[in-house]
């Protein structure tokens, strides 16, 4: 309103509209709004910072403002106008987009936009020809939208990305042909089933064969693409620009973190690699017992308490192991928990004996001591049912300790 007040007054002088509504005025309510008035018009306003609305009403229009209907939390104006004009009716053919539709979506990179040039474009554009070129408000709105989109395409980098379909760069012509044969065999089998044809069993076998062939074609296409990428990486000099360009393309620019978000002492989460590294560094420095030279090592205060006696029994070990779901899928390392469950079921008696030797200050076998520590972990954890999803935590601990036993 401050920078365009002359244009507003010029429009009131030349076109003499009955009502002129202005939205998103972007100013706070001034202490004196007299400079916004114009002869022959009355001004009703509800100015707010980064919002606000106002309306100029010509003096020959009977208008009354209904303030009791206005919500103070929103920028609204309720006006009761006595006029013989017809009500404005707007019909739109807009419908919600289909969620399953496949196509492209334009993505705008606003952080790389040239905002100064865009402002200069808007300031120098002949808006008079666009805003008041037609008596149809819908046509004017479409024209203004076209100008705004044109400026966005000029000064904001953008790109079109596919929507509704997963990228499958390995899907070649052989996969498409196998998929076509599978679909054709499926339609033939469904038709024979509906007609109760005598060759239904042969159609079923043909469909099963086509489905297996399709899976083999997909598996082979994936393997061939991985092999091709590996050959290209091995052919490029290590550390070269072409090598890292291909590696970044395969690994999605290395944007997939290997560590989950970590919890800081104040309860907040560390998401970025820098934040996680800083959290680990502070934790290691706090727990470090190394002599840094002139600095004296920290002393641990005596807490005055003792650890209660730990008792591990065969039944508790077996109960904890049997409650693990041995049929769950393997983790990222490809190892399942079933072999380790069978291993510890056969060694439960030996584990308890080894723990007894530790308790009486004997020196056990290092690998069996690690097993005892694992058994203690299983006993101290809460029971895990077959339906529970928390089995992954126990499985990870079990596999980790089992790996250390294998290495020992």
XYZ file of C-alpha atoms in Angstrom:
408
model
C 0.000 0.000 0.000
C 2.816 2.437 0.779
C 4.595 1.934 -2.534
C 1.459 1.531 -4.690
C -0.839 4.149 -3.184
C -0.485 6.383 -6.266
C -1.504 3.526 -8.547
C -4.522 2.778 -6.334
C -5.645 6.401 -6.385
C -5.128 6.544 -10.160
C -7.372 3.512 -10.605
C -10.050 5.081 -8.412
C -9.856 8.310 -10.417
C -9.969 6.738 -13.894
C -12.240 3.687 -13.535
C -14.383 4.876 -10.598
C -15.300 1.370 -9.344
C -18.150 0.874 -6.891
C -16.021 -1.341 -4.631
C -12.261 -1.894 -4.697
C -10.974 -4.724 -2.504
C -7.261 -5.037 -1.707
C -5.789 -8.067 0.061
C -2.370 -8.824 1.556
C -1.568 -5.164 2.081
C 1.600 -6.137 4.006
C 1.409 -3.184 6.422
C 0.509 -2.780 10.051
C -2.327 -0.526 11.106
C -0.839 3.000 10.904
C -1.533 5.551 13.604
C -3.051 7.868 10.999
C -4.599 6.281 7.902
C -5.797 9.588 6.467
C -3.186 9.527 3.702
C -4.830 6.364 2.320
C -8.222 8.028 1.838
C -9.414 9.319 -1.518
C -12.126 11.910 -2.226
C -15.461 10.346 -3.093
C -14.636 7.041 -1.352
C -14.781 5.715 2.191
C -12.080 3.338 3.404
C -12.780 0.274 5.558
C -9.681 -1.624 6.601
C -8.313 -4.396 8.783
C -4.541 -3.974 8.473
C -2.161 -6.581 9.880
C 1.525 -7.241 9.405
C 2.152 -9.644 6.501
C -1.589 -9.738 5.829
C -4.449 -7.264 6.026
C -7.415 -6.337 3.850
C -9.150 -3.094 2.959
C -11.939 -1.882 0.684
C -12.740 1.454 -0.947
C -16.514 2.045 -1.122
C -17.876 4.766 -3.363
C -19.967 7.320 -1.498
C -23.118 6.648 -3.555
C -23.127 2.998 -2.376
C -25.045 2.254 0.816
C -22.698 0.071 2.876
C -22.564 -1.013 6.511
C -19.731 -2.910 8.184
C -20.715 -5.805 10.470
C -17.854 -5.860 12.953
C -19.494 -8.389 15.270
C -19.118 -11.073 12.577
C -15.393 -10.503 12.066
C -12.865 -12.811 13.673
C -9.923 -10.853 15.156
C -7.550 -13.727 14.358
C -8.211 -13.476 10.612
C -8.025 -10.675 8.054
C -11.697 -10.397 7.112
C -14.236 -7.682 6.364
C -18.005 -8.208 6.620
C -19.917 -5.635 4.551
C -23.670 -5.315 4.091
C -24.328 -3.538 0.792
C -27.721 -2.376 -0.482
C -27.548 -2.667 -4.257
C -29.625 -3.757 -7.219
C -26.713 -5.575 -8.824
C -26.810 -9.311 -9.328
C -24.715 -11.511 -7.108
C -21.448 -12.740 -8.547
C -21.499 -16.477 -9.146
C -18.304 -18.375 -9.827
C -18.281 -21.950 -11.088
C -15.050 -23.910 -11.128
C -14.334 -27.227 -12.757
C -11.446 -28.025 -10.424
C -11.351 -31.571 -9.123
C -8.843 -33.207 -6.769
C -5.993 -34.849 -8.652
C -5.956 -38.586 -8.992
C -3.591 -40.077 -6.431
C -2.710 -42.924 -8.788
C -2.074 -40.689 -11.789
C 1.331 -41.043 -13.401
C 3.081 -38.054 -14.862
C 5.603 -35.373 -14.053
C 5.751 -32.748 -11.335
C 7.690 -29.520 -11.556
C 10.067 -28.917 -8.647
C 11.201 -25.332 -7.968
C 14.615 -24.686 -6.370
C 13.817 -21.496 -4.488
C 17.187 -21.319 -2.739
C 18.908 -20.758 -6.099
C 16.430 -18.162 -7.384
C 17.442 -14.688 -8.581
C 14.998 -12.682 -6.488
C 16.401 -9.263 -7.423
C 15.862 -9.840 -11.135
C 12.385 -11.205 -10.460
C 11.450 -8.058 -8.518
C 12.785 -5.931 -11.363
C 10.712 -7.984 -13.816
C 7.525 -7.466 -11.800
C 8.223 -3.752 -11.314
C 8.752 -3.094 -15.027
C 5.923 -5.273 -16.334
C 2.897 -3.459 -17.899
C 0.315 -4.630 -15.382
C -2.337 -2.217 -16.661
C -2.744 -4.264 -19.837
C -3.035 -7.503 -17.879
C -5.115 -6.621 -14.818
C -7.798 -4.545 -16.562
C -7.797 -5.995 -20.061
C -11.116 -7.815 -19.630
C -14.334 -7.407 -17.701
C -14.221 -11.078 -16.725
C -12.342 -11.453 -13.399
C -11.478 -15.071 -14.187
C -9.727 -14.081 -17.417
C -7.743 -11.403 -15.611
C -6.750 -13.881 -12.888
C -5.535 -16.388 -15.497
C -3.530 -13.685 -17.257
C -1.872 -12.614 -14.001
C -1.094 -16.247 -13.158
C 0.558 -16.694 -16.558
C 2.793 -13.673 -15.942
C 3.796 -14.932 -12.485
C 4.576 -18.394 -13.864
C 6.591 -16.841 -16.674
C 8.709 -14.932 -14.151
C 9.200 -18.085 -12.092
C 10.422 -20.004 -15.135
C 12.847 -17.190 -15.970
C 14.454 -16.633 -12.588
C 13.879 -19.799 -10.506
C 15.724 -23.004 -11.472
C 13.305 -25.892 -11.871
C 13.055 -29.420 -13.135
C 10.409 -32.007 -13.959
C 10.471 -35.256 -11.986
C 8.287 -38.335 -12.547
C 5.417 -38.877 -10.115
C 3.555 -42.063 -9.294
C 6.132 -44.498 -10.622
C 9.347 -45.856 -9.177
C 12.502 -45.380 -11.208
C 13.744 -48.653 -12.665
C 16.779 -47.901 -14.826
C 17.568 -51.592 -15.137
C 14.171 -52.373 -16.737
C 15.196 -53.194 -20.318
C 13.392 -54.525 -23.387
C 13.749 -58.119 -22.194
C 11.941 -57.289 -18.951
C 9.170 -55.538 -20.863
C 8.718 -58.540 -23.152
C 8.640 -60.946 -20.191
C 6.079 -58.743 -18.456
C 3.940 -58.708 -21.591
C 4.036 -62.521 -21.843
C 3.119 -62.834 -18.175
C 0.141 -60.497 -18.567
C -1.046 -62.317 -21.687
C -0.777 -65.700 -19.947
C -2.682 -64.335 -16.964
C -5.535 -63.080 -19.146
C -5.706 -66.455 -20.922
C -5.843 -68.296 -17.607
C -8.570 -65.999 -16.232
C -10.628 -66.418 -19.407
C -10.278 -70.204 -19.274
C -11.238 -70.195 -15.600
C -14.361 -68.135 -16.260
C -15.391 -70.387 -19.161
C -14.433 -73.523 -17.215
C -12.479 -74.674 -20.239
C -10.964 -78.168 -20.294
C -7.453 -76.747 -20.823
C -7.574 -74.769 -17.562
C -4.683 -76.671 -15.996
C -2.441 -76.082 -19.016
C -3.279 -72.367 -18.961
C -2.407 -72.280 -15.270
C 0.951 -73.967 -15.910
C 1.654 -71.536 -18.740
C 0.942 -68.595 -16.446
C 3.197 -69.993 -13.703
C 5.975 -70.517 -16.228
C 5.584 -66.963 -17.549
C 5.623 -65.540 -14.013
C 8.832 -67.405 -13.156
C 10.413 -66.291 -16.416
C 9.474 -62.702 -15.615
C 11.144 -62.909 -12.192
C 14.270 -64.399 -13.753
C 14.366 -61.608 -16.331
C 14.114 -58.961 -13.608
C 16.818 -60.639 -11.543
C 19.125 -60.900 -14.551
C 18.520 -57.265 -15.540
C 19.393 -56.044 -12.048
C 22.529 -58.183 -11.945
C 23.635 -57.011 -15.398
C 23.189 -53.362 -14.456
C 25.138 -53.781 -11.210
C 27.908 -55.585 -13.093
C 27.977 -52.854 -15.724
C 28.269 -50.125 -13.081
C 31.006 -52.077 -11.314
C 32.959 -52.419 -14.550
C 32.637 -48.697 -15.231
C 33.805 -47.857 -11.708
C 36.783 -50.196 -11.967
C 37.700 -48.720 -15.362
C 37.776 -45.147 -14.020
C 40.876 -43.916 -12.175
C 40.298 -43.964 -8.432
C 39.542 -40.483 -7.145
C 38.956 -38.988 -10.579
C 36.047 -36.713 -11.381
C 34.344 -39.333 -13.554
C 34.692 -41.930 -10.783
C 33.066 -39.743 -8.128
C 30.377 -38.522 -10.513
C 29.281 -42.098 -11.189
C 29.595 -43.069 -7.516
C 27.447 -40.119 -6.424
C 24.854 -40.994 -9.045
C 24.650 -44.604 -7.848
C 24.571 -43.708 -4.139
C 22.072 -40.831 -4.536
C 24.790 -38.247 -3.809
C 25.645 -40.129 -0.580
C 22.543 -38.685 1.081
C 21.500 -41.900 2.806
C 22.737 -41.853 6.415
C 24.036 -45.061 7.944
C 23.422 -43.928 11.528
C 19.967 -43.103 12.884
C 19.380 -39.753 14.641
C 21.173 -39.619 17.996
C 19.788 -38.148 21.219
C 21.762 -35.365 22.883
C 21.899 -34.961 26.683
C 19.362 -32.122 26.480
C 16.858 -34.355 24.689
C 17.250 -32.926 21.175
C 18.178 -35.033 18.160
C 21.375 -34.898 16.111
C 20.521 -35.443 12.442
C 23.443 -34.255 10.326
C 26.819 -35.967 10.107
C 28.527 -32.973 11.725
C 26.142 -33.033 14.696
C 26.601 -36.790 15.176
C 30.389 -36.475 14.987
C 30.354 -33.666 17.549
C 28.146 -35.704 19.872
C 30.469 -38.719 19.639
C 33.532 -36.520 20.197
C 32.075 -34.948 23.331
C 31.028 -38.362 24.650
C 34.465 -39.904 24.059
C 36.217 -36.886 25.562
C 34.034 -37.075 28.665
C 34.773 -40.783 29.159
C 38.461 -40.585 28.232
C 41.065 -41.611 30.828
C 44.115 -40.696 28.734
C 46.840 -38.494 30.170
C 47.029 -35.350 28.014
C 50.340 -34.220 29.472
C 50.024 -31.409 31.972
C 46.351 -32.126 32.579
C 45.579 -34.475 35.426
C 43.266 -37.376 34.706
C 39.826 -37.115 36.254
C 39.026 -39.118 39.347
C 35.886 -41.137 39.692
C 33.993 -40.373 42.891
C 33.071 -43.295 45.083
C 29.340 -43.854 44.830
C 29.094 -45.847 48.040
C 26.890 -48.527 46.530
C 27.550 -52.054 45.347
C 26.058 -54.075 42.544
C 23.577 -56.677 43.704
C 24.340 -60.321 43.122
C 23.408 -61.501 39.655
C 21.869 -64.948 39.376
C 21.461 -66.646 36.015
C 19.513 -69.873 35.723
C 19.148 -72.334 32.879
C 15.384 -71.914 32.656
C 15.637 -68.139 32.382
C 18.182 -68.406 29.578
C 16.086 -70.936 27.669
C 12.924 -68.892 28.220
C 14.564 -65.737 26.842
C 15.928 -67.594 23.827
C 12.716 -69.431 23.042
C 10.712 -66.207 23.032
C 12.799 -64.806 20.203
C 11.198 -65.015 16.769
C 13.615 -67.191 14.810
C 11.543 -66.810 11.620
C 12.082 -63.062 11.248
C 13.871 -61.783 8.175
C 17.599 -61.270 8.346
C 19.146 -57.883 8.944
C 21.389 -55.856 6.624
C 24.291 -58.277 7.169
C 22.214 -61.203 5.875
C 22.466 -63.243 9.101
C 19.404 -64.727 10.731
C 19.031 -65.349 14.443
C 18.003 -69.000 14.118
C 21.555 -70.551 14.104
C 22.520 -68.581 17.221
C 19.359 -69.600 19.045
C 20.153 -73.248 18.331
C 23.758 -72.684 19.424
C 22.878 -71.160 22.780
C 20.145 -73.692 23.465
C 22.812 -76.385 23.411
C 25.310 -74.384 25.471
C 23.080 -73.023 28.223
C 24.472 -75.355 30.908
C 28.051 -74.510 29.992
C 27.258 -70.794 30.073
C 25.897 -70.987 33.601
C 28.978 -72.923 34.736
C 31.253 -70.312 33.166
C 29.377 -67.532 34.934
C 29.829 -69.375 38.221
C 33.589 -69.506 37.582
C 33.599 -65.743 36.956
C 31.675 -65.191 40.180
C 34.267 -67.113 42.209
C 37.102 -65.108 40.559
C 38.311 -67.890 38.266
C 39.651 -67.125 34.777
C 37.288 -68.427 32.082
C 37.815 -68.837 28.381
C 37.560 -65.417 26.635
C 35.058 -66.600 24.050
C 32.876 -68.217 26.700
C 33.119 -65.081 28.823
C 31.680 -63.129 25.911
C 28.923 -65.712 25.671
C 28.176 -65.276 29.361
C 27.941 -61.528 28.862
C 25.488 -62.093 26.049
C 23.408 -64.432 28.180
C 23.333 -61.825 30.933
C 22.071 -59.305 28.378
C 19.283 -61.644 27.320
C 18.224 -62.329 30.893
C 18.223 -58.685 31.946
C 16.099 -57.589 28.957
C 12.281 -57.723 29.204
C 10.491 -60.703 27.672
C 9.850 -60.431 23.937
C 6.823 -62.171 22.481
C 6.603 -63.649 19.022
C 4.223 -60.903 17.891
C 6.424 -58.107 19.239
C 8.474 -55.993 16.885
C 11.190 -55.334 19.459
C 12.912 -58.581 18.536
C 15.229 -56.653 16.224
C 17.079 -55.089 19.176
C 17.756 -58.435 20.844
C 18.630 -59.973 17.507
C 21.148 -57.231 16.763
C 22.807 -57.660 20.173
C 22.893 -61.430 19.776
C 24.395 -61.277 16.300
C 26.951 -58.663 17.330
C 28.221 -60.752 20.232
C 28.152 -63.914 18.148
C 30.308 -62.195 15.547
C 32.809 -61.256 18.250
C 32.848 -64.880 19.421
C 33.539 -66.029 15.859
C 36.408 -63.559 15.554
C 37.894 -64.680 18.877
